[in-house]
Amino acid sequence: MTSHDIRIIQVFRVEREIVVKVRAADAQAAIDLQSESDAPAFDDPGWRSSWTLENEEVVEA
């Protein structure tokens, strides 16, 4: 029996969400303002991530 290199490839879908406060006259105006602005920094601790494994493949390396 011999050793073999095997590659495992995983494909994930990641959904991220964050709740931010936006000062505006109403909710639609707040949405419009945020849509025109940058999202908070990628590493902002307010972000929540959800990972879903979509596919896994095992092949010879």
PDB file of N, CA and C in Angstrom:
ATOM      1  N   MET A   1       0.847  -1.174   0.000  1.00  0.00           N
ATOM      2  CA  MET A   1       0.000   0.000   0.000  1.00  0.00           C
ATOM      3  C   MET A   1       0.895   1.241   0.000  1.00  0.00           C
ATOM      4  N   THR A   2       0.526   2.274  -0.795  1.00  0.00           N
ATOM      5  CA  THR A   2       1.324   3.496  -0.878  1.00  0.00           C
ATOM      6  C   THR A   2       0.483   4.701  -0.478  1.00  0.00           C
ATOM      7  N   SER A   3       1.183   5.782  -0.235  1.00  0.00           N
ATOM      8  CA  SER A   3       0.526   7.038   0.156  1.00  0.00           C
ATOM      9  C   SER A   3       0.184   7.839  -1.096  1.00  0.00           C
ATOM     10  N   HIS A   4      -0.970   8.482  -1.098  1.00  0.00           N
ATOM     11  CA  HIS A   4      -1.415   9.289  -2.237  1.00  0.00           C
ATOM     12  C   HIS A   4      -1.786  10.681  -1.757  1.00  0.00           C
ATOM     13  N   ASP A   5      -1.453  11.678  -2.573  1.00  0.00           N
ATOM     14  CA  ASP A   5      -1.874  13.047  -2.285  1.00  0.00           C
ATOM     15  C   ASP A   5      -3.275  13.249  -2.838  1.00  0.00           C
ATOM     16  N   ILE A   6      -4.174  13.656  -1.969  1.00  0.00           N
ATOM     17  CA  ILE A   6      -5.571  13.875  -2.345  1.00  0.00           C
ATOM     18  C   ILE A   6      -5.919  15.330  -2.036  1.00  0.00           C
ATOM     19  N   ARG A   7      -6.556  15.981  -2.974  1.00  0.00           N
ATOM     20  CA  ARG A   7      -6.964  17.381  -2.798  1.00  0.00           C
ATOM     21  C   ARG A   7      -8.451  17.431  -2.479  1.00  0.00           C
ATOM     22  N   ILE A   8      -8.793  18.218  -1.481  1.00  0.00           N
ATOM     23  CA  ILE A   8     -10.191  18.452  -1.113  1.00  0.00           C
ATOM     24  C   ILE A   8     -10.502  19.906  -1.446  1.00  0.00           C
ATOM     25  N   ILE A   9     -11.501  20.111  -2.279  1.00  0.00           N
ATOM     26  CA  ILE A   9     -11.888  21.457  -2.710  1.00  0.00           C
ATOM     27  C   ILE A   9     -13.285  21.734  -2.170  1.00  0.00           C
ATOM     28  N   GLN A  10     -13.404  22.801  -1.414  1.00  0.00           N
ATOM     29  CA  GLN A  10     -14.707  23.180  -0.860  1.00  0.00           C
ATOM     30  C   GLN A  10     -15.099  24.556  -1.398  1.00  0.00           C
ATOM     31  N   VAL A  11     -16.344  24.662  -1.811  1.00  0.00           N
ATOM     32  CA  VAL A  11     -16.886  25.931  -2.292  1.00  0.00           C
ATOM     33  C   VAL A  11     -17.973  26.365  -1.314  1.00  0.00           C
ATOM     34  N   PHE A  12     -17.813  27.582  -0.780  1.00  0.00           N
ATOM     35  CA  PHE A  12     -18.757  28.104   0.200  1.00  0.00           C
ATOM     36  C   PHE A  12     -19.481  29.311  -0.359  1.00  0.00           C
ATOM     37  N   ARG A  13     -20.659  29.533   0.140  1.00  0.00           N
ATOM     38  CA  ARG A  13     -21.380  30.787  -0.069  1.00  0.00           C
ATOM     39  C   ARG A  13     -21.341  31.501   1.279  1.00  0.00           C
ATOM     40  N   VAL A  14     -20.952  32.762   1.254  1.00  0.00           N
ATOM     41  CA  VAL A  14     -20.879  33.548   2.483  1.00  0.00           C
ATOM     42  C   VAL A  14     -21.855  34.711   2.374  1.00  0.00           C
ATOM     43  N   GLU A  15     -22.692  34.851   3.372  1.00  0.00           N
ATOM     44  CA  GLU A  15     -23.576  36.010   3.474  1.00  0.00           C
ATOM     45  C   GLU A  15     -23.144  36.805   4.686  1.00  0.00           C
ATOM     46  N   ARG A  16     -22.999  38.111   4.486  1.00  0.00           N
ATOM     47  CA  ARG A  16     -22.595  38.995   5.583  1.00  0.00           C
ATOM     48  C   ARG A  16     -23.654  40.066   5.756  1.00  0.00           C
ATOM     49  N   GLU A  17     -23.869  40.434   6.992  1.00  0.00           N
ATOM     50  CA  GLU A  17     -24.808  41.529   7.253  1.00  0.00           C
ATOM     51  C   GLU A  17     -24.324  42.358   8.426  1.00  0.00           C
ATOM     52  N   ILE A  18     -24.720  43.607   8.404  1.00  0.00           N
ATOM     53  CA  ILE A  18     -24.390  44.533   9.474  1.00  0.00           C
ATOM     54  C   ILE A  18     -25.549  45.514   9.598  1.00  0.00           C
ATOM     55  N   VAL A  19     -25.833  45.954  10.794  1.00  0.00           N
ATOM     56  CA  VAL A  19     -26.853  46.968  11.033  1.00  0.00           C
ATOM     57  C   VAL A  19     -26.126  48.262  11.387  1.00  0.00           C
ATOM     58  N   VAL A  20     -26.459  49.326  10.662  1.00  0.00           N
ATOM     59  CA  VAL A  20     -25.830  50.628  10.910  1.00  0.00           C
ATOM     60  C   VAL A  20     -26.920  51.661  11.183  1.00  0.00           C
ATOM     61  N   LYS A  21     -26.569  52.686  11.913  1.00  0.00           N
ATOM     62  CA  LYS A  21     -27.489  53.788  12.163  1.00  0.00           C
ATOM     63  C   LYS A  21     -27.217  54.883  11.142  1.00  0.00           C
ATOM     64  N   VAL A  22     -28.285  55.369  10.501  1.00  0.00           N
ATOM     65  CA  VAL A  22     -28.167  56.431   9.508  1.00  0.00           C
ATOM     66  C   VAL A  22     -29.171  57.515   9.878  1.00  0.00           C
ATOM     67  N   ARG A  23     -28.693  58.729  10.064  1.00  0.00           N
ATOM     68  CA  ARG A  23     -29.576  59.848  10.387  1.00  0.00           C
ATOM     69  C   ARG A  23     -30.204  60.371   9.098  1.00  0.00           C
ATOM     70  N   ALA A  24     -31.548  60.347   9.071  1.00  0.00           N
ATOM     71  CA  ALA A  24     -32.279  60.806   7.885  1.00  0.00           C
ATOM     72  C   ALA A  24     -33.713  61.108   8.287  1.00  0.00           C
ATOM     73  N   ALA A  25     -34.434  61.760   7.376  1.00  0.00           N
ATOM     74  CA  ALA A  25     -35.825  62.143   7.637  1.00  0.00           C
ATOM     75  C   ALA A  25     -36.747  60.933   7.802  1.00  0.00           C
ATOM     76  N   ASP A  26     -36.493  59.873   7.036  1.00  0.00           N
ATOM     77  CA  ASP A  26     -37.313  58.666   7.140  1.00  0.00           C
ATOM     78  C   ASP A  26     -36.485  57.461   6.688  1.00  0.00           C
ATOM     79  N   ALA A  27     -37.079  56.280   6.802  1.00  0.00           N
ATOM     80  CA  ALA A  27     -36.346  55.038   6.499  1.00  0.00           C
ATOM     81  C   ALA A  27     -35.893  54.992   5.041  1.00  0.00           C
ATOM     82  N   GLN A  28     -36.743  55.411   4.115  1.00  0.00           N
ATOM     83  CA  GLN A  28     -36.350  55.367   2.702  1.00  0.00           C
ATOM     84  C   GLN A  28     -35.195  56.319   2.429  1.00  0.00           C
ATOM     85  N   ALA A  29     -35.217  57.489   3.050  1.00  0.00           N
ATOM     86  CA  ALA A  29     -34.111  58.437   2.888  1.00  0.00           C
ATOM     87  C   ALA A  29     -32.826  57.848   3.466  1.00  0.00           C
ATOM     88  N   ALA A  30     -32.926  57.125   4.575  1.00  0.00           N
ATOM     89  CA  ALA A  30     -31.752  56.486   5.180  1.00  0.00           C
ATOM     90  C   ALA A  30     -31.191  55.411   4.246  1.00  0.00           C
ATOM     91  N   ILE A  31     -32.081  54.638   3.643  1.00  0.00           N
ATOM     92  CA  ILE A  31     -31.648  53.612   2.681  1.00  0.00           C
ATOM     93  C   ILE A  31     -30.934  54.265   1.507  1.00  0.00           C
ATOM     94  N   ASP A  32     -31.516  55.350   0.990  1.00  0.00           N
ATOM     95  CA  ASP A  32     -30.911  56.063  -0.140  1.00  0.00           C
ATOM     96  C   ASP A  32     -29.535  56.615   0.234  1.00  0.00           C
ATOM     97  N   LEU A  33     -29.427  57.200   1.422  1.00  0.00           N
ATOM     98  CA  LEU A  33     -28.143  57.739   1.867  1.00  0.00           C
ATOM     99  C   LEU A  33     -27.087  56.643   1.987  1.00  0.00           C
ATOM    100  N   GLN A  34     -27.465  55.524   2.590  1.00  0.00           N
ATOM    101  CA  GLN A  34     -26.507  54.435   2.759  1.00  0.00           C
ATOM    102  C   GLN A  34     -26.128  53.825   1.420  1.00  0.00           C
ATOM    103  N   SER A  35     -27.074  53.755   0.493  1.00  0.00           N
ATOM    104  CA  SER A  35     -26.790  53.199  -0.832  1.00  0.00           C
ATOM    105  C   SER A  35     -25.740  54.023  -1.566  1.00  0.00           C
ATOM    106  N   GLU A  36     -25.666  55.297  -1.249  1.00  0.00           N
ATOM    107  CA  GLU A  36     -24.694  56.189  -1.894  1.00  0.00           C
ATOM    108  C   GLU A  36     -23.360  56.215  -1.150  1.00  0.00           C
ATOM    109  N   SER A  37     -23.292  55.585   0.002  1.00  0.00           N
ATOM    110  CA  SER A  37     -22.078  55.596   0.825  1.00  0.00           C
ATOM    111  C   SER A  37     -21.393  54.238   0.793  1.00  0.00           C
ATOM    112  N   ASP A  38     -20.149  54.222   1.285  1.00  0.00           N
ATOM    113  CA  ASP A  38     -19.434  52.956   1.418  1.00  0.00           C
ATOM    114  C   ASP A  38     -19.971  52.182   2.613  1.00  0.00           C
ATOM    115  N   ALA A  39     -19.923  50.881   2.511  1.00  0.00           N
ATOM    116  CA  ALA A  39     -20.277  50.029   3.647  1.00  0.00           C
ATOM    117  C   ALA A  39     -19.180  50.162   4.699  1.00  0.00           C
ATOM    118  N   PRO A  40     -19.485  49.799   5.938  1.00  0.00           N
ATOM    119  CA  PRO A  40     -18.439  49.806   6.975  1.00  0.00           C
ATOM    120  C   PRO A  40     -17.256  48.930   6.556  1.00  0.00           C
ATOM    121  N   ALA A  41     -16.109  49.184   7.165  1.00  0.00           N
ATOM    122  CA  ALA A  41     -14.891  48.449   6.836  1.00  0.00           C
ATOM    123  C   ALA A  41     -15.113  46.937   6.901  1.00  0.00           C
ATOM    124  N   PHE A  42     -14.400  46.235   6.049  1.00  0.00           N
ATOM    125  CA  PHE A  42     -14.544  44.782   5.967  1.00  0.00           C
ATOM    126  C   PHE A  42     -14.348  44.111   7.320  1.00  0.00           C
ATOM    127  N   ASP A  43     -13.396  44.628   8.113  1.00  0.00           N
ATOM    128  CA  ASP A  43     -13.085  43.997   9.397  1.00  0.00           C
ATOM    129  C   ASP A  43     -13.823  44.621  10.583  1.00  0.00           C
ATOM    130  N   ASP A  44     -14.846  45.435  10.306  1.00  0.00           N
ATOM    131  CA  ASP A  44     -15.664  46.013  11.374  1.00  0.00           C
ATOM    132  C   ASP A  44     -16.288  44.866  12.180  1.00  0.00           C
ATOM    133  N   PRO A  45     -16.180  44.893  13.505  1.00  0.00           N
ATOM    134  CA  PRO A  45     -16.708  43.794  14.320  1.00  0.00           C
ATOM    135  C   PRO A  45     -18.233  43.662  14.273  1.00  0.00           C
ATOM    136  N   GLY A  46     -18.924  44.635  13.722  1.00  0.00           N
ATOM    137  CA  GLY A  46     -20.379  44.552  13.619  1.00  0.00           C
ATOM    138  C   GLY A  46     -20.870  43.582  12.552  1.00  0.00           C
ATOM    139  N   TRP A  47     -19.998  43.237  11.616  1.00  0.00           N
ATOM    140  CA  TRP A  47     -20.386  42.298  10.562  1.00  0.00           C
ATOM    141  C   TRP A  47     -20.654  40.917  11.149  1.00  0.00           C
ATOM    142  N   ARG A  48     -21.696  40.269  10.689  1.00  0.00           N
ATOM    143  CA  ARG A  48     -22.011  38.880  11.036  1.00  0.00           C
ATOM    144  C   ARG A  48     -21.993  38.078   9.749  1.00  0.00           C
ATOM    145  N   SER A  49     -21.297  36.949   9.769  1.00  0.00           N
ATOM    146  CA  SER A  49     -21.157  36.121   8.569  1.00  0.00           C
ATOM    147  C   SER A  49     -21.827  34.772   8.759  1.00  0.00           C
ATOM    148  N   SER A  50     -22.371  34.281   7.668  1.00  0.00           N
ATOM    149  CA  SER A  50     -22.982  32.961   7.654  1.00  0.00           C
ATOM    150  C   SER A  50     -22.391  32.190   6.472  1.00  0.00           C
ATOM    151  N   TRP A  51     -21.765  31.059   6.754  1.00  0.00           N
ATOM    152  CA  TRP A  51     -21.116  30.260   5.724  1.00  0.00           C
ATOM    153  C   TRP A  51     -21.949  29.016   5.433  1.00  0.00           C
ATOM    154  N   THR A  52     -22.154  28.723   4.144  1.00  0.00           N
ATOM    155  CA  THR A  52     -22.887  27.531   3.730  1.00  0.00           C
ATOM    156  C   THR A  52     -22.028  26.760   2.732  1.00  0.00           C
ATOM    157  N   LEU A  53     -21.740  25.520   3.035  1.00  0.00           N
ATOM    158  CA  LEU A  53     -20.977  24.678   2.111  1.00  0.00           C
ATOM    159  C   LEU A  53     -21.870  24.333   0.919  1.00  0.00           C
ATOM    160  N   GLU A  54     -21.448  24.743  -0.272  1.00  0.00           N
ATOM    161  CA  GLU A  54     -22.241  24.474  -1.475  1.00  0.00           C
ATOM    162  C   GLU A  54     -21.756  23.244  -2.231  1.00  0.00           C
ATOM    163  N   ASN A  55     -20.456  22.965  -2.160  1.00  0.00           N
ATOM    164  CA  ASN A  55     -19.933  21.850  -2.910  1.00  0.00           C
ATOM    165  C   ASN A  55     -18.612  21.379  -2.285  1.00  0.00           C
ATOM    166  N   GLU A  56     -18.380  20.085  -2.334  1.00  0.00           N
ATOM    167  CA  GLU A  56     -17.101  19.540  -1.910  1.00  0.00           C
ATOM    168  C   GLU A  56     -16.685  18.494  -2.921  1.00  0.00           C
ATOM    169  N   GLU A  57     -15.443  18.601  -3.372  1.00  0.00           N
ATOM    170  CA  GLU A  57     -14.929  17.676  -4.376  1.00  0.00           C
ATOM    171  C   GLU A  57     -13.616  17.090  -3.854  1.00  0.00           C
ATOM    172  N   VAL A  58     -13.419  15.804  -4.055  1.00  0.00           N
ATOM    173  CA  VAL A  58     -12.195  15.140  -3.646  1.00  0.00           C
ATOM    174  C   VAL A  58     -11.574  14.558  -4.909  1.00  0.00           C
ATOM    175  N   VAL A  59     -10.321  14.981  -5.190  1.00  0.00           N
ATOM    176  CA  VAL A  59      -9.639  14.542  -6.417  1.00  0.00           C
ATOM    177  C   VAL A  59      -8.196  14.206  -6.104  1.00  0.00           C
ATOM    178  N   GLU A  60      -7.558  13.536  -7.036  1.00  0.00           N
ATOM    179  CA  GLU A  60      -6.125  13.263  -6.904  1.00  0.00           C
ATOM    180  C   GLU A  60      -5.363  14.565  -7.101  1.00  0.00           C
ATOM    181  N   ALA A  61      -4.374  14.816  -6.261  1.00  0.00           N
ATOM    182  CA  ALA A  61      -3.609  16.058  -6.340  1.00  0.00           C
ATOM    183  C   ALA A  61      -2.585  16.006  -7.458  1.00  0.00           C
TER     184      ALA A  61
END
